[in-house]
């Protein structure tokens, strides 16, 4: 009978996520994970085949955390749901910069890009389409243009390039949204 594991997979993933939250993915090593668990690396590799599996689970856990953060922001009622999604994205970048970098500032395969876009923006597309009257395809393009602006702000905050307060970010997002809405809803999409 194999020995009983000291930790569950979930406990190892939680410890690994905290390491990444503090120091980014480069800080996650077998040694740092074992130290965080107060153990040797052997129990970790009784649950995972290798560090790549641990890293993949950390990405999944970080994404679940982000999705919950986004949902909470959109349901708070502080902003309209679409604006709230942008504000939450930027707030997540500010509050969890290493997780933001892990999720949104790394290279991804073409398959990852397609899967991420298909899953994450369906609800957003519906919101835009309902509020503007744009077709789903135009709403998707509208969102991609708006997201470039939102991602730019978040990235500049994460990298320390700028540190805009929430009020200024809110005003900037409104200005960008209104400009795009004016262009897209007037039929001038060239």
Tab-separated table of C-alpha atoms in Angstrom, residues 10-79:
chain	number	residue	atom	x	y	z
A	10	UNK	CA	-5.638	21.428	-3.972
A	11	UNK	CA	-3.286	22.339	-1.103
A	12	UNK	CA	-0.261	22.096	-3.403
A	13	UNK	CA	-1.988	24.241	-6.044
A	14	UNK	CA	-2.976	26.819	-3.413
A	15	UNK	CA	0.623	27.016	-2.144
A	16	UNK	CA	1.936	27.275	-5.712
A	17	UNK	CA	-0.576	30.021	-6.510
A	18	UNK	CA	0.616	32.045	-3.509
A	19	UNK	CA	4.229	31.704	-4.636
A	20	UNK	CA	3.279	32.981	-8.087
A	21	UNK	CA	1.133	35.767	-6.617
A	22	UNK	CA	4.180	37.026	-4.712
A	23	UNK	CA	7.005	36.427	-7.162
A	24	UNK	CA	5.590	35.489	-10.538
A	25	UNK	CA	5.906	32.170	-12.324
A	26	UNK	CA	9.753	32.210	-12.231
A	27	UNK	CA	9.543	31.981	-8.422
A	28	UNK	CA	7.661	28.680	-8.624
A	29	UNK	CA	10.216	25.891	-8.404
A	30	UNK	CA	10.110	22.461	-6.819
A	31	UNK	CA	12.303	23.822	-4.028
A	32	UNK	CA	10.177	26.928	-3.351
A	33	UNK	CA	6.999	24.858	-3.396
A	34	UNK	CA	8.438	22.276	-1.020
A	35	UNK	CA	9.574	25.077	1.319
A	36	UNK	CA	6.118	26.668	1.266
A	37	UNK	CA	4.605	23.304	2.176
A	38	UNK	CA	7.227	22.625	4.857
A	39	UNK	CA	8.243	19.446	3.099
A	40	UNK	CA	10.583	17.966	0.565
A	41	UNK	CA	9.665	17.930	-3.105
A	42	UNK	CA	8.918	14.205	-3.007
A	43	UNK	CA	5.288	14.528	-1.796
A	44	UNK	CA	4.619	17.083	-4.537
A	45	UNK	CA	5.794	14.674	-7.201
A	46	UNK	CA	3.624	11.971	-5.713
A	47	UNK	CA	0.665	14.136	-6.788
A	48	UNK	CA	2.040	15.682	-9.989
A	49	UNK	CA	4.260	14.176	-12.659
A	50	UNK	CA	6.356	17.309	-13.071
A	51	UNK	CA	6.492	21.050	-12.485
A	52	UNK	CA	4.779	21.740	-15.810
A	53	UNK	CA	1.635	20.086	-14.451
A	54	UNK	CA	1.840	22.265	-11.337
A	55	UNK	CA	2.297	25.371	-13.489
A	56	UNK	CA	-0.669	24.430	-15.682
A	57	UNK	CA	-2.820	24.059	-12.561
A	58	UNK	CA	-1.630	27.440	-11.284
A	59	UNK	CA	-2.718	29.071	-14.555
A	60	UNK	CA	-6.144	27.422	-14.203
A	61	UNK	CA	-6.437	28.510	-10.558
A	62	UNK	CA	-5.379	32.073	-11.401
A	63	UNK	CA	-7.959	32.197	-14.181
A	64	UNK	CA	-10.707	30.974	-11.838
A	65	UNK	CA	-9.716	33.692	-9.364
A	66	UNK	CA	-9.803	36.310	-12.117
A	67	UNK	CA	-13.195	35.113	-13.395
A	68	UNK	CA	-14.655	35.329	-9.866
A	69	UNK	CA	-13.162	38.815	-9.454
A	70	UNK	CA	-14.653	39.878	-12.789
A	71	UNK	CA	-18.083	38.437	-11.959
A	72	UNK	CA	-18.105	40.197	-8.596
A	73	UNK	CA	-17.168	43.506	-10.221
A	74	UNK	CA	-19.858	43.186	-12.852
A	75	UNK	CA	-22.514	42.277	-10.293
A	76	UNK	CA	-21.600	45.008	-7.815
A	77	UNK	CA	-23.850	47.569	-9.504
A	78	UNK	CA	-21.220	50.295	-9.148
A	79	UNK	CA	-20.948	50.631	-12.932
